[in-house]
Amino acid sequence: MRVQFAKRVDNMKGSEIREAIKLTLKPGMISFAGGLPAPEMFPVQEMKDAANHVLDEAGAVAMQYATTEGFDPLREKIAVRMKAKYAIDTVPQQILITNGSQQGLDFSAKLFLDEGDVVLFESPSYMGAFNAFKAYQPKFMEVPTDEDGMIPSELEKILETTERVKMIYVIPDFQNPTGRTWSLERRKAFMEIINKYDIPVIEDNPYGELRYEGESIPSLKSMDEKGLVIFLGSFSKILAPGYRIGWICAAPDILQRYIFVKQGADLQPSTVSQMEISRFMELYDLDAHVEKIRKLYGARRRLMLDTMKQEFPAEVTFTYPKGGLFTWVELPEHMDAREVLKECVERNVAYIPGGAFYPQGSHENTCRLNFSNMSEDKIVEGIKRMGEVLREIMK
Amino acid sequence: MRVQFAKRVDNMKGSEIREAIKLTLKPGMISFAGGLPAPEMFPVQEMKDAANHVLDEAGAVAMQYATTEGFDPLREKIAVRMKAKYAIDTVPQQILITNGSQQGLDFSAKLFLDEGDVVLFESPSYMGAFNAFKAYQPKFMEVPTDEDGMIPSELEKILETTERVKMIYVIPDFQNPTGRTWSLERRKAFMEIINKYDIPVIEDNPYGELRYEGESIPSLKSMDEKGLVIFLGSFSKILAPGYRIGWICAAPDILQRYIFVKQGADLQPSTVSQMEISRFMELYDLDAHVEKIRKLYGARRRLMLDTMKQEFPAEVTFTYPKGGLFTWVELPEHMDAREVLKECVERNVAYIPGGAFYPQGSHENTCRLNFSNMSEDKIVEGIKRMGEVLREIMK
């Protein structure tokens, strides 16, 4: 007899994105695969300074156990930032610090999903969310989605005809993987519908501050009058992912449940990481830092899109994201992006095939390209090589 | 209509231990409640030095995403330490870094427990484990336990007559809350039984290096020939809990599942925390540091036990732990440690009532006292005050 695992383990497998990060370690690889920030933008000296301040000023506190909810001065700064960046009126007591926003995804499924419950999401959507949710054995259902976000009539149709819809997962700003942003009208229509059905909504927003053109659009949470929206934020893209610090913002009765979940799951977030990020925000100007990131990524996005326009065959289409980290490419329908990838990897270029962003697979003619992580010359060189591969296959 | 939570949420509540940590923040409180390390022992200057090394030498790597399994040089050091301290033959590939060993508890339940499955544990046991497991809706079953550990005949009886036992949770070294350590004979008998039934065993070992007298006894994992034992380790008690770095050591096929669970739950452990602890272990002598901790805690334990002997009424009994952080007190059966606590808190002394360490409650005449966190004079003063309260109530 062998050790018996729980039934949920049957659903679990490795994430293609995480495997892709391993791929990028291959020397010489030009990788558009991961959603990695540009490491040259990390404020290393500033974080070193913050670390020295924290350890000099309160080292024994930083290294000790602390509360589950998180370090209060950091919760305060996040509450202020939620107002400034996302028009969300909140208080520190409605913020729980998590290990990146991925932990917020796991906790959300843990709180809202029994086996067989239905979770709705945009089509396509972030595969890491599926991986988090799968552990709780829900059913996944795609809501038809276009350039402007989830299509309200389609959402309503599903809610009218589907039992046990317990959670809706969305990324309204610069979506992963498509780079799309929901229009204001769509947001309003969406909120009207969910208010009617009282369904909790997970608004995943790791990229919201990374807008390169146009005006920012109010978050769903900022329009939330019934406490149905749970906002997930993160320092991973505006500061650095290596600290694993994100947050959940939710109505008090819901947040209290998240706090219990956090206690059981890992007691508390890292005291020292929280204090270092908090001290960084006191010593330095995070807004100015984000502005620098925006400039760099905006230029890289432009360069990638321009090069794609020039180098890709005309039958290949792609999105023009106004922010975030990704563009979404559609090859002619008969093509298989996984097969194309094999050719590309031969020439040291990598990306993520789009099928991975649909829990039922299909859409194998799509792929996701990241433009934040590679330098300008690598972007040009990588897209040229990809263009060559595509032209060769398609001719 | 209100938002609907998953059924598992009905079981979730805050941990009395975490609430107790809040209590200790009250000025003037002498707290024997938490399981907190002595903050004056934290190697603050050394960790600051390590942080500066890491950020100077590899800042951009430290702040970036990394692999789910953990930072390889740290996994290597842990594998070496597992051999040196616990006689466990392992390799870095069998180590997964977690957010403290609490996360290992959550992941274990996620991997092994379907709703209604049975998990066995010592009686009493660590309440934080119950809190972690509850989210997966198992049944808890106590195995009668004495001074030397789980009683093998009782364990065997339960396994013979109980269906769906899927996991056994134990703390063989300096148990939380009792401070007891399993004898070698008991360990051997236990391993014989679990080998017969192929049941996975979670060996939680946060205190194993903190022995103050006697010879160390081989871990269960060191006797594990079938890959059934999953060992949970932690830097929280030998270095500092604020970094939230622990680990799981398991057979390759089981560890691979833990890695998938980690990916879904929060992608990866903190890159920067892992690198800082790894660098600390290169720059400084962790063994020498643990030796200092052992000396201090050993003396505090002796002082607490001696003072209890002197100050507590003769009807009150308590354990003589050979290591770890806790002693376990039994009041006369008719007494209620929660009631006594109220009186004690009036006099600024706190501990954890023992009923919390039994998932079905009862045993309200017991309590857990921590001896690592308070200074010598506070230990004497706190135990004196507790003795006064007990004598007043019992006269």
PDB file of N, CA, C and O in Angstrom, chain B residues 13 16 121 123-125 127 130 134 140 142 328 338 353-366:
ATOM      1  N   LYS B  13     -11.728  29.848  14.116  1.00  0.00           N
ATOM      2  CA  LYS B  13     -11.754  30.956  15.049  1.00  0.00           C
ATOM      3  C   LYS B  13     -10.329  31.351  15.377  1.00  0.00           C
ATOM      4  O   LYS B  13      -9.382  30.673  14.986  1.00  0.00           O
ATOM      5  N   GLU B  16      -6.107  31.072  20.649  1.00  0.00           N
ATOM      6  CA  GLU B  16      -5.892  31.682  21.970  1.00  0.00           C
ATOM      7  C   GLU B  16      -4.443  32.111  22.162  1.00  0.00           C
ATOM      8  O   GLU B  16      -4.143  33.039  22.896  1.00  0.00           O
ATOM      9  N   PHE B 121      -3.427  12.548  17.078  1.00  0.00           N
ATOM     10  CA  PHE B 121      -2.414  13.402  17.695  1.00  0.00           C
ATOM     11  C   PHE B 121      -2.268  13.043  19.165  1.00  0.00           C
ATOM     12  O   PHE B 121      -3.133  12.385  19.750  1.00  0.00           O
ATOM     13  N   SER B 123      -2.180  13.714  23.151  1.00  0.00           N
ATOM     14  CA  SER B 123      -3.174  14.371  23.980  1.00  0.00           C
ATOM     15  C   SER B 123      -2.489  14.874  25.248  1.00  0.00           C
ATOM     16  O   SER B 123      -2.024  14.060  26.033  1.00  0.00           O
ATOM     17  N   PRO B 124      -2.379  16.192  25.426  1.00  0.00           N
ATOM     18  CA  PRO B 124      -2.767  17.314  24.562  1.00  0.00           C
ATOM     19  C   PRO B 124      -1.755  17.540  23.442  1.00  0.00           C
ATOM     20  O   PRO B 124      -0.734  16.859  23.382  1.00  0.00           O
ATOM     21  N   SER B 125      -2.039  18.531  22.577  1.00  0.00           N
ATOM     22  CA  SER B 125      -1.103  18.858  21.504  1.00  0.00           C
ATOM     23  C   SER B 125      -1.214  20.343  21.118  1.00  0.00           C
ATOM     24  O   SER B 125      -2.065  21.065  21.625  1.00  0.00           O
ATOM     25  N   MET B 127      -2.125  23.668  19.699  1.00  0.00           N
ATOM     26  CA  MET B 127      -3.421  24.144  19.192  1.00  0.00           C
ATOM     27  C   MET B 127      -3.296  24.768  17.802  1.00  0.00           C
ATOM     28  O   MET B 127      -4.251  24.756  17.024  1.00  0.00           O
ATOM     29  N   PHE B 130      -4.181  22.250  15.269  1.00  0.00           N
ATOM     30  CA  PHE B 130      -5.632  22.066  15.095  1.00  0.00           C
ATOM     31  C   PHE B 130      -6.193  23.183  14.210  1.00  0.00           C
ATOM     32  O   PHE B 130      -7.010  22.942  13.332  1.00  0.00           O
ATOM     33  N   LYS B 134      -8.118  22.280  10.803  1.00  0.00           N
ATOM     34  CA  LYS B 134      -9.572  22.478  10.784  1.00  0.00           C
ATOM     35  C   LYS B 134     -10.099  22.928   9.426  1.00  0.00           C
ATOM     36  O   LYS B 134     -11.217  22.602   9.054  1.00  0.00           O
ATOM     37  N   PHE B 140     -10.765  14.921  14.579  1.00  0.00           N
ATOM     38  CA  PHE B 140      -9.592  14.842  15.454  1.00  0.00           C
ATOM     39  C   PHE B 140      -9.769  13.690  16.428  1.00  0.00           C
ATOM     40  O   PHE B 140     -10.826  13.535  17.023  1.00  0.00           O
ATOM     41  N   GLU B 142      -7.692  11.854  19.727  1.00  0.00           N
ATOM     42  CA  GLU B 142      -6.540  11.863  20.643  1.00  0.00           C
ATOM     43  C   GLU B 142      -6.043  10.446  20.880  1.00  0.00           C
ATOM     44  O   GLU B 142      -6.831   9.542  21.111  1.00  0.00           O
ATOM     45  N   TRP B 328       4.192  22.190  31.840  1.00  0.00           N
ATOM     46  CA  TRP B 328       2.758  21.921  31.830  1.00  0.00           C
ATOM     47  C   TRP B 328       2.306  21.717  33.270  1.00  0.00           C
ATOM     48  O   TRP B 328       2.867  20.892  33.980  1.00  0.00           O
ATOM     49  N   ARG B 338      -8.900  28.716  33.575  1.00  0.00           N
ATOM     50  CA  ARG B 338      -9.362  29.970  32.973  1.00  0.00           C
ATOM     51  C   ARG B 338      -9.792  30.966  34.049  1.00  0.00           C
ATOM     52  O   ARG B 338      -9.573  32.177  33.924  1.00  0.00           O
ATOM     53  N   PRO B 353      -4.443  28.767  29.360  1.00  0.00           N
ATOM     54  CA  PRO B 353      -5.199  27.663  29.966  1.00  0.00           C
ATOM     55  C   PRO B 353      -5.080  26.420  29.095  1.00  0.00           C
ATOM     56  O   PRO B 353      -5.141  26.505  27.863  1.00  0.00           O
ATOM     57  N   GLY B 354      -4.926  25.247  29.717  1.00  0.00           N
ATOM     58  CA  GLY B 354      -4.597  24.026  28.981  1.00  0.00           C
ATOM     59  C   GLY B 354      -5.715  23.466  28.125  1.00  0.00           C
ATOM     60  O   GLY B 354      -5.456  22.729  27.176  1.00  0.00           O
ATOM     61  N   GLY B 355      -6.968  23.802  28.437  1.00  0.00           N
ATOM     62  CA  GLY B 355      -8.093  23.282  27.662  1.00  0.00           C
ATOM     63  C   GLY B 355      -7.949  23.570  26.171  1.00  0.00           C
ATOM     64  O   GLY B 355      -8.409  22.790  25.329  1.00  0.00           O
ATOM     65  N   ALA B 356      -7.273  24.675  25.861  1.00  0.00           N
ATOM     66  CA  ALA B 356      -7.095  25.073  24.462  1.00  0.00           C
ATOM     67  C   ALA B 356      -6.266  24.060  23.672  1.00  0.00           C
ATOM     68  O   ALA B 356      -6.307  24.049  22.447  1.00  0.00           O
ATOM     69  N   PHE B 357      -5.529  23.193  24.388  1.00  0.00           N
ATOM     70  CA  PHE B 357      -4.663  22.230  23.699  1.00  0.00           C
ATOM     71  C   PHE B 357      -5.347  20.881  23.468  1.00  0.00           C
ATOM     72  O   PHE B 357      -4.705  19.917  23.059  1.00  0.00           O
ATOM     73  N   TYR B 358      -6.645  20.841  23.792  1.00  0.00           N
ATOM     74  CA  TYR B 358      -7.461  19.662  23.488  1.00  0.00           C
ATOM     75  C   TYR B 358      -8.555  20.127  22.539  1.00  0.00           C
ATOM     76  O   TYR B 358      -9.337  21.011  22.905  1.00  0.00           O
ATOM     77  N   PRO B 359      -8.634  19.580  21.336  1.00  0.00           N
ATOM     78  CA  PRO B 359      -9.616  20.125  20.388  1.00  0.00           C
ATOM     79  C   PRO B 359     -11.046  19.961  20.870  1.00  0.00           C
ATOM     80  O   PRO B 359     -11.923  20.712  20.468  1.00  0.00           O
ATOM     81  N   GLN B 360     -11.287  18.968  21.741  1.00  0.00           N
ATOM     82  CA  GLN B 360     -12.631  18.844  22.292  1.00  0.00           C
ATOM     83  C   GLN B 360     -12.766  19.569  23.634  1.00  0.00           C
ATOM     84  O   GLN B 360     -13.749  19.403  24.337  1.00  0.00           O
ATOM     85  N   GLY B 361     -11.758  20.376  23.986  1.00  0.00           N
ATOM     86  CA  GLY B 361     -11.824  21.072  25.270  1.00  0.00           C
ATOM     87  C   GLY B 361     -11.599  20.103  26.420  1.00  0.00           C
ATOM     88  O   GLY B 361     -10.889  19.112  26.271  1.00  0.00           O
ATOM     89  N   SER B 362     -12.190  20.383  27.581  1.00  0.00           N
ATOM     90  CA  SER B 362     -12.003  19.629  28.832  1.00  0.00           C
ATOM     91  C   SER B 362     -10.586  19.843  29.365  1.00  0.00           C
ATOM     92  O   SER B 362      -9.822  20.618  28.803  1.00  0.00           O
ATOM     93  N   HIS B 363     -10.212  19.120  30.418  1.00  0.00           N
ATOM     94  CA  HIS B 363      -8.910  19.302  31.065  1.00  0.00           C
ATOM     95  C   HIS B 363      -8.712  20.770  31.455  1.00  0.00           C
ATOM     96  O   HIS B 363      -7.624  21.320  31.284  1.00  0.00           O
ATOM     97  N   GLU B 364      -9.773  21.377  31.963  1.00  0.00           N
ATOM     98  CA  GLU B 364      -9.716  22.807  32.262  1.00  0.00           C
ATOM     99  C   GLU B 364      -8.849  23.113  33.483  1.00  0.00           C
ATOM    100  O   GLU B 364      -8.629  24.272  33.812  1.00  0.00           O
ATOM    101  N   ASN B 365      -8.359  22.080  34.141  1.00  0.00           N
ATOM    102  CA  ASN B 365      -7.484  22.287  35.306  1.00  0.00           C
ATOM    103  C   ASN B 365      -6.007  22.350  34.944  1.00  0.00           C
ATOM    104  O   ASN B 365      -5.152  22.277  35.822  1.00  0.00           O
ATOM    105  N   THR B 366      -5.715  22.462  33.645  1.00  0.00           N
ATOM    106  CA  THR B 366      -4.305  22.475  33.228  1.00  0.00           C
ATOM    107  C   THR B 366      -3.915  23.828  32.640  1.00  0.00           C
ATOM    108  O   THR B 366      -4.773  24.617  32.253  1.00  0.00           O
TER     109      THR B 366
END
